[in-house]
PDB file of C-alpha atoms in Angstrom:
ATOM      1  CA  GLY R  15     185.125 203.198 -98.285  1.00 71.00           C
ATOM      2  CA  GLN R  16     186.066 200.497-100.714  1.00 83.00           C
ATOM      3  CA  GLN R  17     186.731 201.762-104.192  1.00 89.00           C
ATOM      4  CA  VAL R  18     187.505 200.394-107.589  1.00 95.00           C
ATOM      5  CA  MET R  19     189.684 202.700-109.650  1.00 96.00           C
ATOM      6  CA  GLN R  20     189.398 202.479-113.419  1.00 97.00           C
ATOM      7  CA  ILE R  21     191.572 204.048-116.097  1.00 97.00           C
ATOM      8  CA  PRO R  22     191.607 205.614-118.567  1.00 97.00           C
ATOM      9  CA  GLN R  23     188.451 207.683-118.327  1.00 95.00           C
ATOM     10  CA  TYR R  24     188.304 208.139-122.092  1.00 96.00           C
ATOM     11  CA  GLN R  25     189.965 206.414-125.013  1.00 97.00           C
ATOM     12  CA  HIS R  26     189.750 207.319-128.675  1.00 97.00           C
ATOM     13  CA  VAL R  27     191.094 204.769-131.120  1.00 98.00           C
ATOM     14  CA  GLN R  28     191.172 204.225-134.840  1.00 97.00           C
ATOM     15  CA  GLU R  29     189.156 201.282-136.024  1.00 98.00           C
ATOM     16  CA  GLY R  30     191.417 198.250-136.010  1.00 98.00           C
ATOM     17  CA  GLU R  31     193.561 199.420-133.124  1.00 98.00           C
ATOM     18  CA  ASP R  32     193.607 197.622-129.800  1.00 98.00           C
ATOM     19  CA  PHE R  33     192.094 198.969-126.591  1.00 98.00           C
ATOM     20  CA  THR R  34     192.669 198.202-122.936  1.00 98.00           C
ATOM     21  CA  THR R  35     190.990 199.414-119.770  1.00 98.00           C
ATOM     22  CA  TYR R  36     192.326 198.721-116.300  1.00 98.00           C
ATOM     23  CA  CYS R  37     190.785 198.381-112.867  1.00 98.00           C
ATOM     24  CA  ASN R  38     192.522 198.431-109.556  1.00 97.00           C
ATOM     25  CA  SER R  39     191.556 198.017-105.925  1.00 96.00           C
ATOM     26  CA  SER R  40     193.612 198.551-102.790  1.00 91.00           C
ATOM     27  CA  THR R  41     191.990 195.534-101.150  1.00 92.00           C
ATOM     28  CA  THR R  42     191.339 192.008-102.352  1.00 94.00           C
ATOM     29  CA  LEU R  43     188.234 191.431-104.403  1.00 94.00           C
ATOM     30  CA  SER R  44     186.040 188.357-104.129  1.00 93.00           C
ATOM     31  CA  ASN R  45     185.353 188.613-107.817  1.00 93.00           C
ATOM     32  CA  ILE R  46     185.184 191.192-110.543  1.00 96.00           C
ATOM     33  CA  GLN R  47     182.622 191.751-113.246  1.00 96.00           C
ATOM     34  CA  TRP R  48     182.648 193.726-116.463  1.00 98.00           C
ATOM     35  CA  TYR R  49     179.738 195.569-118.055  1.00 97.00           C
ATOM     36  CA  LYS R  50     179.245 197.472-121.289  1.00 98.00           C
ATOM     37  CA  GLN R  51     176.911 200.414-121.697  1.00 96.00           C
ATOM     38  CA  ARG R  52     176.208 201.580-125.221  1.00 96.00           C
ATOM     39  CA  PRO R  53     175.442 205.294-125.698  1.00 93.00           C
ATOM     40  CA  GLY R  54     171.867 205.894-124.574  1.00 90.00           C
ATOM     41  CA  GLY R  55     171.561 202.366-123.250  1.00 93.00           C
ATOM     42  CA  HIS R  56     171.878 200.496-120.003  1.00 94.00           C
ATOM     43  CA  PRO R  57     174.772 198.423-118.654  1.00 95.00           C
ATOM     44  CA  VAL R  58     174.907 194.860-119.897  1.00 95.00           C
ATOM     45  CA  PHE R  59     176.790 192.135-118.084  1.00 95.00           C
ATOM     46  CA  LEU R  60     179.784 190.806-120.021  1.00 97.00           C
ATOM     47  CA  ILE R  61     181.651 188.464-117.716  1.00 96.00           C
ATOM     48  CA  GLN R  62     182.632 187.560-114.173  1.00 96.00           C
ATOM     49  CA  LEU R  63     186.116 186.555-113.017  1.00 97.00           C
ATOM     50  CA  VAL R  64     186.521 184.730-109.750  1.00 95.00           C
ATOM     51  CA  LYS R  65     189.860 182.920-109.610  1.00 96.00           C
ATOM     52  CA  SER R  66     193.273 184.420-109.051  1.00 97.00           C
ATOM     53  CA  GLY R  67     195.059 184.860-112.391  1.00 97.00           C
ATOM     54  CA  GLU R  68     191.962 183.941-114.361  1.00 97.00           C
ATOM     55  CA  VAL R  69     191.838 184.784-118.058  1.00 98.00           C
ATOM     56  CA  LYS R  70     188.684 184.566-120.121  1.00 98.00           C
ATOM     57  CA  LYS R  71     188.060 185.355-123.757  1.00 98.00           C
ATOM     58  CA  GLN R  72     184.971 186.370-125.650  1.00 97.00           C
ATOM     59  CA  LYS R  73     185.851 186.659-129.327  1.00 97.00           C
ATOM     60  CA  ARG R  74     188.018 189.799-129.530  1.00 98.00           C
ATOM     61  CA  LEU R  75     187.669 190.579-125.815  1.00 98.00           C
ATOM     62  CA  THR R  76     190.149 189.241-123.267  1.00 98.00           C
ATOM     63  CA  PHE R  77     189.511 189.627-119.550  1.00 98.00           C
ATOM     64  CA  GLN R  78     192.140 189.116-116.882  1.00 98.00           C
ATOM     65  CA  PHE R  79     192.043 188.950-113.107  1.00 98.00           C
ATOM     66  CA  GLY R  80     195.292 189.612-111.290  1.00 97.00           C
ATOM     67  CA  GLU R  81     197.115 187.063-109.193  1.00 97.00           C
ATOM     68  CA  ALA R  82     196.460 189.062-106.041  1.00 96.00           C
ATOM     69  CA  LYS R  83     192.809 189.615-107.042  1.00 96.00           C
ATOM     70  CA  LYS R  84     193.270 193.357-106.780  1.00 96.00           C
ATOM     71  CA  ASN R  85     193.349 194.293-110.429  1.00 97.00           C
ATOM     72  CA  SER R  86     191.721 193.384-113.688  1.00 98.00           C
ATOM     73  CA  SER R  87     191.862 194.365-117.319  1.00 98.00           C
ATOM     74  CA  LEU R  88     189.746 194.202-120.431  1.00 98.00           C
ATOM     75  CA  HIS R  89     191.543 194.127-123.747  1.00 98.00           C
ATOM     76  CA  ILE R  90     189.824 194.456-127.101  1.00 98.00           C
ATOM     77  CA  THR R  91     191.773 193.388-130.178  1.00 98.00           C
ATOM     78  CA  ALA R  92     191.197 195.178-133.470  1.00 98.00           C
ATOM     79  CA  THR R  93     188.381 197.444-132.332  1.00 98.00           C
ATOM     80  CA  GLN R  94     185.275 197.888-134.432  1.00 97.00           C
ATOM     81  CA  THR R  95     182.684 200.652-134.404  1.00 97.00           C
ATOM     82  CA  THR R  96     180.324 198.278-132.619  1.00 97.00           C
ATOM     83  CA  ASP R  97     182.684 198.340-129.626  1.00 98.00           C
ATOM     84  CA  VAL R  98     181.768 201.952-128.897  1.00 98.00           C
ATOM     85  CA  GLY R  99     180.436 202.481-125.398  1.00 97.00           C
ATOM     86  CA  THR R 100     181.447 202.729-121.787  1.00 96.00           C
ATOM     87  CA  TYR R 101     183.045 199.734-120.136  1.00 98.00           C
ATOM     88  CA  PHE R 102     182.631 199.394-116.386  1.00 97.00           C
ATOM     89  CA  CYS R 103     184.401 197.062-114.055  1.00 97.00           C
ATOM     90  CA  ALA R 104     182.666 196.215-110.804  1.00 95.00           C
ATOM     91  CA  GLY R 105     183.944 194.316-107.838  1.00 94.00           C
ATOM     92  CA  TYR R 106     182.624 192.481-104.858  1.00 91.00           C
ATOM     93  CA  PHE R 107     184.450 192.886-101.575  1.00 87.00           C
ATOM     94  CA  GLY R 108     183.870 190.089 -99.120  1.00 75.00           C
ATOM     95  CA  SER R 109     180.647 188.135 -99.236  1.00 64.00           C
ATOM     96  CA  GLY R 110     177.034 188.369 -98.222  1.00 59.00           C
ATOM     97  CA  ASN R 111     174.941 191.317 -99.220  1.00 62.00           C
ATOM     98  CA  THR R 112     177.685 193.856 -99.879  1.00 74.00           C
ATOM     99  CA  PRO R 113     176.758 195.697-103.050  1.00 84.00           C
ATOM    100  CA  LEU R 114     178.819 195.600-106.188  1.00 89.00           C
ATOM    101  CA  VAL R 115     181.239 198.530-106.375  1.00 92.00           C
ATOM    102  CA  PHE R 116     181.524 200.055-109.839  1.00 93.00           C
ATOM    103  CA  GLY R 117     184.520 201.774-111.334  1.00 95.00           C
ATOM    104  CA  LYS R 118     183.914 205.096-113.065  1.00 94.00           C
ATOM    105  CA  GLY R 119     184.068 203.470-116.473  1.00 96.00           C
ATOM    106  CA  THR R 120     186.129 203.952-119.608  1.00 97.00           C
ATOM    107  CA  ARG R 121     184.368 205.570-122.529  1.00 96.00           C
ATOM    108  CA  LEU R 122     185.605 204.140-125.808  1.00 98.00           C
ATOM    109  CA  SER R 123     185.245 205.985-129.089  1.00 97.00           C
ATOM    110  CA  VAL R 124     186.178 204.248-132.315  1.00 97.00           C
ATOM    111  CA  ILE R 125     186.963 206.338-135.364  1.00 95.00           C
ATOM    112  CA  ALA R 126     186.196 204.595-138.630  1.00 91.00           C
TER     113      ALA R 126
ATOM    114  CA  GLY M   3     168.528 185.299-120.302  1.00 69.00           C
ATOM    115  CA  ALA M   4     167.355 187.344-117.346  1.00 87.00           C
ATOM    116  CA  VAL M   5     165.289 190.385-118.251  1.00 92.00           C
ATOM    117  CA  VAL M   6     164.605 193.431-116.135  1.00 95.00           C
ATOM    118  CA  SER M   7     162.003 195.872-117.346  1.00 96.00           C
ATOM    119  CA  GLN M   8     161.867 199.449-116.144  1.00 97.00           C
ATOM    120  CA  HIS M   9     158.993 201.847-116.650  1.00 97.00           C
ATOM    121  CA  PRO M  10     158.562 204.598-117.634  1.00 97.00           C
ATOM    122  CA  SER M  11     161.552 205.105-119.877  1.00 96.00           C
ATOM    123  CA  ARG M  12     161.033 208.854-119.934  1.00 97.00           C
ATOM    124  CA  VAL M  13     159.026 211.117-117.700  1.00 97.00           C
ATOM    125  CA  ILE M  14     158.652 214.857-117.526  1.00 97.00           C
ATOM    126  CA  CYS M  15     157.020 216.375-114.495  1.00 96.00           C
ATOM    127  CA  LYS M  16     156.480 219.707-112.833  1.00 96.00           C
ATOM    128  CA  SER M  17     158.487 220.774-109.840  1.00 97.00           C
ATOM    129  CA  GLY M  18     156.852 219.665-106.606  1.00 97.00           C
ATOM    130  CA  THR M  19     155.141 216.592-107.978  1.00 97.00           C
ATOM    131  CA  SER M  20     156.068 212.964-107.263  1.00 97.00           C
ATOM    132  CA  VAL M  21     157.128 210.390-109.798  1.00 97.00           C
ATOM    133  CA  LYS M  22     157.085 206.615-109.448  1.00 97.00           C
ATOM    134  CA  ILE M  23     159.436 204.366-111.405  1.00 98.00           C
ATOM    135  CA  GLU M  24     158.855 200.627-111.575  1.00 97.00           C
ATOM    136  CA  CYS M  25     161.446 197.912-111.961  1.00 96.00           C
ATOM    137  CA  ARG M  26     160.322 194.373-112.737  1.00 95.00           C
ATOM    138  CA  SER M  27     162.221 191.151-113.159  1.00 93.00           C
ATOM    139  CA  LEU M  28     160.338 189.345-115.891  1.00 93.00           C
ATOM    140  CA  ASP M  29     161.711 185.837-115.839  1.00 90.00           C
ATOM    141  CA  PHE M  30     163.451 185.379-112.510  1.00 90.00           C
ATOM    142  CA  GLN M  31     162.996 186.126-108.854  1.00 90.00           C
ATOM    143  CA  ALA M  32     164.985 189.157-107.808  1.00 89.00           C
ATOM    144  CA  THR M  33     166.062 188.734-104.226  1.00 86.00           C
ATOM    145  CA  THR M  34     167.881 192.033-104.287  1.00 90.00           C
ATOM    146  CA  MET M  35     167.332 195.112-106.387  1.00 93.00           C
ATOM    147  CA  PHE M  36     169.578 198.134-106.659  1.00 94.00           C
ATOM    148  CA  TRP M  37     168.762 201.669-107.692  1.00 97.00           C
ATOM    149  CA  TYR M  38     171.343 203.858-109.370  1.00 96.00           C
ATOM    150  CA  ARG M  39     171.502 207.387-110.587  1.00 96.00           C
ATOM    151  CA  GLN M  40     173.639 208.310-113.563  1.00 94.00           C
ATOM    152  CA  PHE M  41     174.510 211.802-114.710  1.00 87.00           C
ATOM    153  CA  PRO M  42     175.434 212.386-118.370  1.00 84.00           C
ATOM    154  CA  LYS M  43     178.665 210.674-119.321  1.00 80.00           C
ATOM    155  CA  GLN M  44     179.336 209.700-115.744  1.00 83.00           C
ATOM    156  CA  SER M  45     179.436 206.550-113.714  1.00 87.00           C
ATOM    157  CA  LEU M  46     176.685 204.751-111.841  1.00 92.00           C
ATOM    158  CA  MET M  47     175.970 206.128-108.410  1.00 93.00           C
ATOM    159  CA  LEU M  48     174.372 203.563-106.124  1.00 94.00           C
ATOM    160  CA  MET M  49     171.437 205.088-104.294  1.00 96.00           C
ATOM    161  CA  ALA M  50     170.011 202.176-102.363  1.00 95.00           C
ATOM    162  CA  THR M  51     169.783 198.431-102.045  1.00 93.00           C
ATOM    163  CA  SER M  52     166.446 196.773-101.474  1.00 91.00           C
ATOM    164  CA  ASN M  53     165.636 193.264-100.439  1.00 87.00           C
ATOM    165  CA  GLU M  54     162.171 191.841-100.855  1.00 83.00           C
ATOM    166  CA  GLY M  55     159.997 192.441 -97.855  1.00 81.00           C
ATOM    167  CA  SER M  56     162.433 194.624 -95.939  1.00 83.00           C
ATOM    168  CA  LYS M  57     163.385 198.267 -95.768  1.00 87.00           C
ATOM    169  CA  ALA M  58     165.850 199.577 -98.292  1.00 92.00           C
ATOM    170  CA  THR M  59     169.411 200.374 -97.303  1.00 93.00           C
ATOM    171  CA  TYR M  60     170.346 203.824 -98.521  1.00 95.00           C
ATOM    172  CA  GLU M  61     173.838 204.997 -99.412  1.00 94.00           C
ATOM    173  CA  GLN M  62     175.334 207.894 -97.553  1.00 93.00           C
ATOM    174  CA  GLY M  63     173.979 211.225 -98.747  1.00 94.00           C
ATOM    175  CA  VAL M  64     170.809 209.803-100.294  1.00 95.00           C
ATOM    176  CA  GLU M  65     167.650 211.123 -98.658  1.00 94.00           C
ATOM    177  CA  LYS M  66     165.382 208.205 -97.876  1.00 93.00           C
ATOM    178  CA  ASP M  67     162.351 210.437 -97.444  1.00 95.00           C
ATOM    179  CA  LYS M  68     162.866 211.896-100.879  1.00 96.00           C
ATOM    180  CA  PHE M  69     163.642 208.669-102.702  1.00 97.00           C
ATOM    181  CA  LEU M  70     161.121 206.136-101.442  1.00 96.00           C
ATOM    182  CA  ILE M  71     161.905 202.561-102.347  1.00 95.00           C
ATOM    183  CA  ASN M  72     159.517 199.681-102.024  1.00 91.00           C
ATOM    184  CA  HIS M  73     160.317 196.059-102.819  1.00 89.00           C
ATOM    185  CA  ALA M  74     157.007 194.402-102.181  1.00 83.00           C
ATOM    186  CA  SER M  75     157.553 191.230-104.160  1.00 89.00           C
ATOM    187  CA  LEU M  76     160.336 189.153-105.670  1.00 89.00           C
ATOM    188  CA  THR M  77     159.635 190.654-109.067  1.00 92.00           C
ATOM    189  CA  LEU M  78     158.870 194.300-108.389  1.00 93.00           C
ATOM    190  CA  SER M  79     160.625 197.251-106.844  1.00 94.00           C
ATOM    191  CA  THR M  80     159.547 200.862-107.103  1.00 95.00           C
ATOM    192  CA  LEU M  81     161.368 204.140-106.665  1.00 97.00           C
ATOM    193  CA  THR M  82     159.283 207.211-105.926  1.00 97.00           C
ATOM    194  CA  VAL M  83     160.910 210.600-106.238  1.00 97.00           C
ATOM    195  CA  THR M  84     158.856 212.791-103.940  1.00 97.00           C
ATOM    196  CA  SER M  85     158.432 216.526-104.381  1.00 96.00           C
ATOM    197  CA  ALA M  86     160.735 216.482-107.355  1.00 96.00           C
ATOM    198  CA  HIS M  87     162.911 219.484-108.162  1.00 96.00           C
ATOM    199  CA  PRO M  88     164.972 220.283-111.254  1.00 96.00           C
ATOM    200  CA  GLU M  89     168.135 219.034-109.562  1.00 95.00           C
ATOM    201  CA  ASP M  90     166.513 215.584-109.367  1.00 96.00           C
ATOM    202  CA  SER M  91     166.556 215.393-113.147  1.00 96.00           C
ATOM    203  CA  SER M  92     168.705 212.424-114.037  1.00 95.00           C
ATOM    204  CA  PHE M  93     168.847 208.926-115.474  1.00 96.00           C
ATOM    205  CA  TYR M  94     167.679 206.398-112.903  1.00 97.00           C
ATOM    206  CA  ILE M  95     168.535 202.732-113.466  1.00 97.00           C
ATOM    207  CA  CYS M  96     167.542 199.689-111.506  1.00 97.00           C
ATOM    208  CA  SER M  97     169.309 196.364-111.452  1.00 95.00           C
ATOM    209  CA  ALA M  98     168.545 193.021-109.940  1.00 93.00           C
ATOM    210  CA  SER M  99     170.301 189.916-108.812  1.00 88.00           C
ATOM    211  CA  GLY M 100     168.454 186.724-108.238  1.00 82.00           C
ATOM    212  CA  ILE M 101     168.138 183.140-107.276  1.00 77.00           C
ATOM    213  CA  GLY M 102     170.100 180.818-109.504  1.00 76.00           C
ATOM    214  CA  PHE M 103     172.665 183.376-110.615  1.00 80.00           C
ATOM    215  CA  THR M 104     176.220 183.951-109.439  1.00 81.00           C
ATOM    216  CA  GLY M 105     176.019 187.601-108.472  1.00 83.00           C
ATOM    217  CA  GLU M 106     175.853 189.319-111.836  1.00 89.00           C
ATOM    218  CA  LEU M 107     173.434 192.174-112.167  1.00 92.00           C
ATOM    219  CA  PHE M 108     170.745 192.588-114.780  1.00 94.00           C
ATOM    220  CA  PHE M 109     169.863 196.172-115.501  1.00 96.00           C
ATOM    221  CA  GLY M 110     166.617 197.762-116.506  1.00 96.00           C
ATOM    222  CA  GLU M 111     166.524 200.078-119.489  1.00 96.00           C
ATOM    223  CA  GLY M 112     166.618 203.138-117.267  1.00 96.00           C
ATOM    224  CA  SER M 113     164.246 206.030-116.721  1.00 97.00           C
ATOM    225  CA  ARG M 114     165.112 209.547-117.739  1.00 96.00           C
ATOM    226  CA  LEU M 115     163.464 212.013-115.410  1.00 97.00           C
ATOM    227  CA  THR M 116     163.155 215.667-116.338  1.00 97.00           C
ATOM    228  CA  VAL M 117     161.747 218.015-113.738  1.00 97.00           C
ATOM    229  CA  LEU M 118     160.598 221.361-115.056  1.00 96.00           C
TER     230      LEU M 118
END
């Protein structure tokens, strides 16, 4: 079946360091979304990327969608303890009622 | 913003009993709702997709007779775990997409089920 691969699985950083998580698909995605799940919480929608090569920023977070629409990344500049959580990418393949396919997530720990 | 409420947040039950979990969209009409299962520190495992007024579509390996899903209205979907066993203990999360949105999902707070 269609899969979205996400790496790394875990990342431990010192506060102030940068962090990046990557997602990759073998087939073209219609769009890709990113979610954040805090420890003990539920996933919260962050952003959706639709266009080839699209780049969007939310304060210290930068989201990119690859030119071929097969990969995406989330980069956090100067991490803070509030960034702790698991970041999931999720992609739509095709259109219609196909469900969103989630990556396995990257769990970020920030050491103060 | 769009809010999805899930209830109960925690439930403990005896083996063999059934548990119902409700998922409500509070301020939008949810045309499609999704039910996930999440094990500790792991990813979201899609169990089923439900559209209002029709039968749920279950993912491969998910027993439809054990995990009964009903989506009777545009604001409510329920998941019933029938004859629960300890191996059914997990974190169950619903999400919804709706009219007027561009495909993003809004998640409920999740329900932690413990079967003794």
